Each structure stands twice: as C-alpha cells, then as structure tokens.
Short mmCIF file of C-alpha atoms in Angstrom, two decimals:
data_model
loop_
_atom_site.label_atom_id
_atom_site.label_comp_id
_atom_site.label_asym_id
_atom_site.label_seq_id
_atom_site.Cartn_x
_atom_site.Cartn_y
_atom_site.Cartn_z
CA MET N 1429 -12.22 -2.15 -7.89
CA LYS N 1430 -11.46 -5.85 -7.63
CA TRP N 1431 -9.45 -7.69 -10.26
CA LYS N 1432 -9.13 -11.34 -11.17
CA LYS N 1433 -5.51 -12.40 -11.19
CA TYR N 1434 -4.52 -15.38 -13.34
CA THR N 1435 -1.10 -16.94 -12.81
CA ILE N 1436 0.55 -19.36 -15.21
CA GLN N 1437 3.23 -21.59 -13.70
CA THR N 1438 5.86 -22.14 -16.34
CA THR N 1439 9.63 -22.09 -16.89
CA THR N 1440 12.03 -19.17 -17.11
CA GLU N 1441 12.81 -20.39 -20.62
CA ALA N 1442 9.19 -19.86 -21.69
CA GLU N 1443 8.24 -16.72 -19.74
CA ASP N 1444 9.08 -14.27 -22.57
CA TYR N 1445 7.08 -16.29 -25.10
CA ILE N 1446 4.08 -16.41 -22.79
CA SER N 1447 4.33 -12.69 -22.04
CA ALA N 1448 4.35 -11.91 -25.76
CA MET N 1449 1.41 -14.24 -26.34
CA LEU N 1450 -0.64 -12.57 -23.60
CA ALA N 1451 0.14 -9.14 -25.06
CA GLU N 1452 -1.06 -10.26 -28.49
CA LEU N 1453 -4.30 -11.53 -26.95
CA GLY N 1454 -4.90 -8.13 -25.37
CA ALA N 1455 -3.67 -8.45 -21.78
CA GLY N 1456 -2.84 -4.95 -20.58
CA GLY N 1457 0.37 -6.06 -18.86
CA VAL N 1458 2.01 -9.01 -17.20
CA GLU N 1459 3.84 -9.67 -13.95
CA ILE N 1460 6.76 -12.09 -13.86
CA GLU N 1461 8.13 -13.72 -10.71
CA ASN N 1462 11.20 -15.96 -10.74
CA LYS N 1463 14.41 -16.62 -8.83
CA VAL N 1464 16.82 -15.65 -11.59
CA PRO N 1465 19.63 -13.54 -10.05
CA LEU N 1466 20.20 -10.04 -11.41
CA THR N 1467 23.11 -9.53 -13.77
CA LYS N 1468 25.77 -6.89 -13.09
CA ALA N 1469 24.19 -4.79 -15.84
CA ASP N 1470 20.80 -5.03 -14.11
CA GLN N 1471 22.36 -3.96 -10.82
CA ALA N 1472 24.06 -1.00 -12.48
CA ASP N 1473 20.78 0.16 -14.04
CA MET N 1474 19.08 -0.07 -10.64
CA PHE N 1475 21.91 1.74 -8.80
CA ILE N 1476 22.09 -0.79 -5.99
CA ASP N 1477 25.17 -1.80 -4.02
CA PHE N 1478 24.04 -5.20 -2.78
CA LEU N 1479 21.22 -7.66 -3.19
CA PRO N 1480 19.07 -9.40 -0.59
CA ASP N 1481 19.65 -13.10 -0.09
CA THR N 1482 17.43 -15.15 -2.37
CA GLU N 1483 16.76 -18.82 -2.95
CA PRO N 1484 18.64 -20.62 -5.75
CA ASP N 1485 17.16 -20.35 -9.22
CA ASP N 1486 14.89 -23.37 -9.73
CA GLY N 1487 13.94 -22.58 -13.33
CA ILE N 1488 10.30 -21.96 -12.40
CA SER N 1489 8.53 -18.76 -13.43
CA PHE N 1490 5.09 -17.40 -12.58
CA VAL N 1491 3.55 -15.18 -15.27
CA SER N 1492 0.44 -13.31 -14.12
CA PHE N 1493 -2.15 -11.18 -15.92
CA TYR N 1494 -5.23 -9.35 -14.66
CA LEU N 1495 -8.84 -9.04 -15.83
CA GLU N 1496 -11.58 -6.88 -14.36
CA SER N 1497 -13.69 -8.84 -11.91
CA ASP N 1498 -16.89 -8.33 -13.95
CA ALA N 1499 -15.23 -9.22 -17.26
CA ASP N 1500 -16.21 -12.39 -19.13
CA SER N 1501 -12.95 -14.26 -18.72
CA LYS N 1502 -14.11 -17.64 -20.05
CA GLU N 1503 -13.34 -16.90 -23.73
CA PHE N 1504 -10.04 -15.19 -22.92
CA LEU N 1505 -8.85 -18.14 -20.83
CA HIS N 1506 -9.88 -20.53 -23.60
CA GLU N 1507 -7.64 -18.62 -26.03
CA VAL N 1508 -4.79 -18.59 -23.50
CA ARG N 1509 -4.98 -22.38 -23.09
CA GLN N 1510 -5.01 -22.88 -26.85
CA GLU N 1511 -1.92 -20.71 -27.24
CA LEU N 1512 -0.16 -22.53 -24.40
CA ALA N 1513 -0.81 -25.82 -26.16
CA SER N 1514 0.74 -24.43 -29.33
CA LEU N 1515 3.78 -23.10 -27.46
CA ARG N 1516 4.30 -26.48 -25.80
CA GLU N 1517 5.10 -28.00 -29.19
CA PHE N 1518 8.40 -26.14 -29.46
CA ILE N 1519 9.38 -24.96 -25.97
CA HIS N 1520 9.40 -26.49 -22.50
CA LEU N 1521 6.49 -24.90 -20.60
CA GLY N 1522 6.82 -26.85 -17.38
CA GLU N 1523 3.58 -27.34 -15.48
CA GLY N 1524 1.62 -24.81 -17.55
CA SER N 1525 -1.19 -24.62 -14.98
CA ILE N 1526 -3.38 -21.52 -14.50
CA THR N 1527 -4.55 -20.47 -11.04
CA GLU N 1528 -7.05 -17.73 -10.23
CA SER N 1529 -7.19 -15.28 -7.32
CA VAL N 1530 -8.82 -11.93 -6.58
CA THR N 1531 -6.91 -8.78 -5.74
CA GLU N 1532 -7.94 -5.27 -4.75
CA ASP N 1533 -7.13 -2.22 -6.87
CA VAL N 1534 -4.47 -0.43 -4.80
CA ASP N 1535 -3.09 3.09 -5.13
CA TRP N 1536 0.54 1.99 -5.08
CA ILE N 1537 1.86 5.54 -5.62
CA ASN N 1538 0.29 6.89 -2.43
CA ASN N 1539 -0.27 3.86 -0.21
CA TRP N 1540 3.27 4.08 1.27
CA LYS N 1541 2.41 7.48 2.78
CA THR N 1542 0.74 5.65 5.67
CA TYR N 1543 4.24 4.87 6.98
CA PHE N 1544 5.86 8.32 6.58
CA HIS N 1545 5.29 10.63 9.58
CA SER N 1546 6.99 13.72 11.02
CA PHE N 1547 10.32 13.17 12.77
CA TYR N 1548 13.36 15.14 13.93
CA ILE N 1549 16.96 15.11 12.78
CA GLY N 1550 18.65 17.10 15.52
CA ASP N 1551 16.48 20.20 15.88
CA LEU N 1552 15.25 20.05 12.27
CA LEU N 1553 11.71 18.72 11.81
CA ILE N 1554 11.00 16.74 8.65
CA LYS N 1555 7.26 16.77 7.97
CA PRO N 1556 5.33 15.16 5.09
CA THR N 1557 3.22 17.73 3.25
CA TRP N 1558 -0.01 15.81 3.91
CA GLU N 1559 0.43 15.82 7.71
CA ALA N 1560 -0.69 18.75 9.87
CA LEU N 1561 1.90 20.58 11.98
CA LYS N 1562 1.45 19.70 15.64
CA GLU N 1563 0.99 22.53 18.13
CA GLU N 1564 4.18 21.64 20.00
CA ASP N 1565 6.19 21.81 16.76
CA LYS N 1566 5.18 25.34 15.82
CA GLY N 1567 8.12 27.70 15.71
CA LYS N 1568 10.56 24.90 14.86
CA CYS N 1569 12.72 24.79 11.74
CA VAL N 1570 10.56 22.66 9.46
CA ILE N 1571 11.14 20.98 6.12
CA GLU N 1572 7.93 19.90 4.40
CA ILE N 1573 8.53 17.15 1.89
CA ASP N 1574 6.63 15.08 -0.64
CA PRO N 1575 9.14 12.94 -2.53
CA GLY N 1576 6.60 11.87 -5.13
CA ILE N 1577 8.43 9.24 -7.19
CA SER N 1578 11.86 10.64 -6.29
CA PHE N 1579 14.23 9.46 -3.56
CA GLY N 1580 14.29 11.50 -0.37
CA THR N 1581 11.94 11.46 2.61
CA GLY N 1582 14.79 11.92 5.08
CA LYS N 1583 13.98 8.62 6.78
CA HIS N 1584 16.88 6.69 5.29
CA GLU N 1585 20.09 6.53 7.31
CA THR N 1586 22.15 7.95 4.46
CA THR N 1587 19.99 11.08 4.17
CA GLN N 1588 20.11 11.60 7.93
CA LEU N 1589 23.90 11.32 7.92
CA CYS N 1590 24.10 14.04 5.25
CA ILE N 1591 21.67 16.35 7.04
CA ARG N 1592 23.61 16.07 10.30
CA GLN N 1593 26.76 17.12 8.47
CA LEU N 1594 24.95 20.04 6.87
CA GLN N 1595 23.77 21.09 10.33
CA LYS N 1596 27.37 20.98 11.51
CA TYR N 1597 29.05 22.88 8.70
CA ILE N 1598 26.53 25.40 7.37
CA GLN N 1599 26.79 28.78 9.06
CA LYS N 1600 24.00 31.31 8.87
CA GLU N 1601 24.69 34.60 7.09
CA SER N 1602 28.05 33.32 5.86
CA GLY N 1603 27.05 33.40 2.20
CA GLN N 1604 27.88 29.71 1.71
CA THR N 1605 27.06 28.05 -1.59
CA VAL N 1606 26.07 24.37 -1.78
CA LEU N 1607 26.24 21.79 -4.59
CA ASP N 1608 23.76 18.91 -4.18
CA VAL N 1609 24.67 16.01 -6.46
CA GLY N 1610 21.78 13.59 -6.90
CA PHE N 1611 19.18 15.98 -5.47
CA GLY N 1612 16.19 13.61 -5.73
CA SER N 1613 13.25 15.19 -3.91
CA GLY N 1614 15.39 18.25 -3.14
CA ILE N 1615 15.51 17.49 0.57
CA LEU N 1616 19.24 18.18 1.03
CA THR N 1617 19.07 21.41 -1.00
CA ILE N 1618 16.11 22.56 1.08
CA ALA N 1619 17.84 21.57 4.32
CA ALA N 1620 20.94 23.54 3.31
CA LEU N 1621 18.88 26.65 2.53
CA LYS N 1622 16.81 26.36 5.70
CA LEU N 1623 20.00 26.02 7.74
CA GLY N 1624 21.39 29.23 6.28
CA ALA N 1625 23.12 28.59 2.96
CA ALA N 1626 22.91 31.55 0.58
CA SER N 1627 22.27 29.50 -2.56
CA ALA N 1628 22.39 25.98 -3.95
CA VAL N 1629 22.77 24.12 -7.21
CA GLY N 1630 21.49 20.57 -7.72
CA THR N 1631 22.16 17.92 -10.36
CA ASP N 1632 20.46 14.57 -10.95
CA ILE N 1633 20.27 12.04 -13.76
CA ASP N 1634 16.52 11.40 -13.26
CA GLU N 1635 14.21 13.87 -15.04
CA ASN N 1636 11.39 13.04 -12.61
CA CYS N 1637 13.36 14.69 -9.81
CA MET N 1638 13.03 18.15 -11.32
CA GLN N 1639 9.29 18.40 -10.69
CA SER N 1640 9.56 16.94 -7.18
CA ALA N 1641 12.35 19.32 -6.16
CA MET N 1642 10.67 22.42 -7.58
CA GLU N 1643 7.35 21.57 -5.91
CA ASN N 1644 9.07 20.95 -2.57
CA MET N 1645 10.88 24.30 -2.87
CA LYS N 1646 7.50 26.02 -3.27
CA VAL N 1647 5.94 24.10 -0.37
CA ASN N 1648 8.80 25.31 1.83
CA ARG N 1649 8.30 28.90 0.64
CA LEU N 1650 11.79 29.09 -0.82
CA SER N 1651 12.32 31.29 -3.86
CA GLY N 1652 13.31 29.51 -7.05
CA GLU N 1653 16.16 32.01 -7.32
CA LEU N 1654 17.87 30.39 -4.35
CA ALA N 1655 18.42 27.06 -6.10
CA LYS N 1656 19.04 25.99 -9.67
CA PHE N 1657 18.46 22.36 -10.67
CA TYR N 1658 19.96 20.59 -13.68
CA ILE N 1659 19.41 17.16 -15.21
CA GLY N 1660 22.57 15.38 -16.32
CA ASN N 1661 25.45 13.19 -15.23
CA LEU N 1662 27.96 15.48 -13.55
CA THR N 1663 30.70 12.83 -13.71
CA CYS N 1664 30.92 12.76 -17.52
CA ASP N 1665 28.88 15.69 -18.85
CA SER N 1666 31.48 18.39 -19.62
CA ALA N 1667 28.82 20.93 -20.62
CA LEU N 1668 27.07 20.49 -17.28
CA GLN N 1669 30.39 20.78 -15.46
CA GLU N 1670 31.03 24.08 -17.21
CA THR N 1671 27.53 25.33 -16.36
CA ILE N 1672 27.98 24.41 -12.69
CA GLY N 1673 31.25 26.32 -12.50
CA ALA N 1674 34.74 25.61 -11.14
CA GLU N 1675 35.85 26.43 -7.59
CA ARG N 1676 32.41 27.84 -6.85
CA PHE N 1677 31.08 25.93 -3.83
CA ASP N 1678 31.80 25.95 -0.11
CA ILE N 1679 30.04 22.62 0.36
CA ALA N 1680 29.25 19.72 -1.97
CA VAL N 1681 26.87 17.07 -0.68
CA ALA N 1682 26.20 13.74 -2.37
CA ASN N 1683 23.91 11.05 -1.02
CA ILE N 1684 24.75 8.55 -3.74
CA LEU N 1685 26.09 5.01 -3.86
CA ALA N 1686 29.76 4.20 -3.49
CA ASP N 1687 30.20 3.11 -7.11
CA VAL N 1688 29.00 6.54 -8.24
CA ILE N 1689 31.00 8.55 -5.68
CA ILE N 1690 34.30 6.89 -6.64
CA PRO N 1691 34.47 8.17 -10.25
CA MET N 1692 32.79 11.42 -9.25
CA ALA N 1693 35.39 12.47 -6.64
CA PRO N 1694 37.86 14.06 -9.12
CA VAL N 1695 34.98 16.08 -10.59
CA ILE N 1696 33.66 17.27 -7.24
CA VAL N 1697 37.05 18.62 -6.17
CA ARG N 1698 37.15 20.91 -9.22
CA HIS N 1699 33.86 22.53 -8.20
CA LEU N 1700 34.87 23.13 -4.58
CA LYS N 1701 36.62 26.24 -3.34
CA THR N 1702 39.90 25.71 -1.49
CA GLY N 1703 38.89 24.74 2.03
CA GLY N 1704 35.50 23.56 0.79
CA ARG N 1705 33.97 20.39 2.19
CA PHE N 1706 32.64 17.31 0.46
CA LEU N 1707 29.87 15.68 2.53
CA THR N 1708 28.91 12.29 1.20
CA SER N 1709 26.94 9.24 2.19
CA GLY N 1710 25.15 6.31 0.58
CA ILE N 1711 28.28 4.25 1.23
CA ILE N 1712 27.67 0.68 2.37
CA ASP N 1713 30.22 -0.19 5.09
CA PHE N 1714 32.22 -2.76 3.12
CA LYS N 1715 32.99 -0.13 0.44
CA GLU N 1716 34.24 2.52 2.86
CA ASN N 1717 37.92 2.00 2.07
CA GLU N 1718 37.37 2.19 -1.69
CA VAL N 1719 35.60 5.53 -1.34
CA ARG N 1720 38.20 6.90 1.07
CA GLU N 1721 40.97 6.02 -1.36
CA ALA N 1722 39.13 7.64 -4.29
CA ILE N 1723 38.50 10.86 -2.34
CA GLU N 1724 42.12 11.06 -1.20
CA ALA N 1725 43.39 10.32 -4.72
CA ALA N 1726 41.28 13.24 -5.97
CA GLY N 1727 43.24 15.59 -3.70
CA MET N 1728 40.99 15.90 -0.68
CA LYS N 1729 41.79 15.16 2.96
CA ILE N 1730 39.46 12.94 4.97
CA ASP N 1731 38.22 15.05 7.86
CA GLU N 1732 35.50 12.96 9.47
CA ILE N 1733 33.78 9.58 9.19
CA ASN N 1734 30.36 8.85 10.69
CA ARG N 1735 28.28 5.70 10.69
CA GLN N 1736 24.64 4.83 11.13
CA GLY N 1737 23.68 1.19 10.89
CA GLU N 1738 25.54 -0.32 7.94
CA TRP N 1739 25.92 3.05 6.20
CA VAL N 1740 28.94 5.37 6.21
CA SER N 1741 29.30 9.13 5.75
CA ILE N 1742 32.66 10.60 4.76
CA THR N 1743 33.47 14.31 5.09
CA ALA N 1744 36.56 15.58 3.27
CA ILE N 1745 38.26 18.97 2.76
CA LYS N 1746 39.80 20.36 -0.41
CA GLU N 1747 43.22 21.59 0.65
#
C-alpha cells in the first residue's frame, strides 16, 4: 500500500504542540525529526555508549503524519492549517509549511532479513532460520537463529568476540554450567550448549527476549530443561540473585555495554565458582580501562584481552 506523507516544517519549541494537535484531529501517529542532542537520561534508556556525530541543533523540526493514498486528505489538511494558524498566535511555529510525498508501506520488522546470511565464527556456522542449509555445510555445528526484535544475530563484533571465547573455554562432557547475562535472542546460551556445556541460565531486562530465546532453543532442537531464562536486572534484583544461585557457574558470559558491566562485576563474581571465568564484551575501546579496574576490584584476575574493530573483550578468572 502507498501512503501520503505530509511534513510540517516548524520549530523544536512547537513540535510537541503540533504532535498533540495532529493526534486530536485523528492522525494515527507522528514522526519527528530534529537535531536536538540526546540527554544523558535518553542515552541511559537506550543503553548506548556513544553517539554518532550530528550537525548542531538549528532549532528546526520536521513533524510528519501519514494518510492512506486513497483517502480524501483535502478536509484533513484544511483542519491542520486552521489549527496551525491558531497555534501561531501563542507559540513560534517557524516556517509552518506543509510538504507532501508518497511512501511505500514497508515491512520494517522483516525487511532487514535481506542482509542477514549464514556465516562462520571459527568452525561454528550461524544460520538464519529462513535460509536453507547449503549442501557443503551439512554435518557442521550449526546455530539457527531468528532474533526477532531481540539483540543477537551473531554478526556484531561483540557477539563474535564472546563466541570465540566460549569456543576456547567450553569443554565437551565436562559438565560445565554457563550464566548468560543479557541473553537477548539466546545466541550465546545456544552456542554454549552446542559447544558442550551441560546447562545454562540466562537473565535479561527485556521481556521480549524470553519469547525469542525460547523459540530459538526449539529451532535448535535443544530441550528447555537445558536452559532456564529469567527476566530481571541481575545487578540490583536480590531475589533474582538468590534464584540464580551463588558459586554455581563455571563460566559467566555478558555481551553488554561497559556502563552495565562495571556495576555488575561484583555480582558476577558471587555467582562464579572458584576458578570460573567471566567472558565479557560490548566494551567500546575507550572504556577498556574502566572495565578492567571494575573487574579487578571485584576480586577477579584479568586473564585475556581481545579486540575486534573498536570493541574489546575481557576474560577474567575468579581466584
């Protein structure tokens, strides 16, 4: 389906008023584009370590709304212009112009799958669930994955760093137990089990991850008894910490950002057995020293540091 897109050029000061006005008139939703930098609170909510370079804020905002291409937009636009005129009496609207364009209805949830194809990490094949297994790959150790709306296709450098460390330290038939903090799509839990871990426990703060992880476990023909997943913040949730269990795990793996790993380190060490390893990534290079210091302060010894691009993986041992 094609949609008509109408964009109002206004000011950042007026964008909220215009958005509310459009909602009252019956617009299903609005899209706002501006150059206002994110606050620290916004960054924390988005769990991002750094922002891309952007142009300076110029005070201009573009507020867009959509109407079906066959809809009679004349009356709606007339009402919008009337409301803009009323708003202009008490707030600076800037240009206040309305431009029209046409856009296609896109399946945003699934469109990205065009760019996700099978690939190897060492001798482990990561294959999207919607792609057929090639003849030459039959007999290989395969992880089938559909991240859905959760993080974890295995393509990102940080995930690859973690999987390589799992390949190095998991030993088949050793009975090793693994804690996966921030399990996302379940890819690291599944990798650990495929590589030979006896069992795994995963935690994540995002409820959407539970469905993705459980579905990916089934796709990989792994029994639900091999892994237990919990939703909650392991850093501060004492009940979850008790459920997970102290000194229980041979390996803890966390592909999370540096600002999450730092306060989490003292918690992780309590869940590891003596001699257990903490495999972590998601660390942007300029925060490496901060994470190292936090891990060492928690009572672990840095054993290994690996890098891929601008990302860092730290492996530590609980002595």
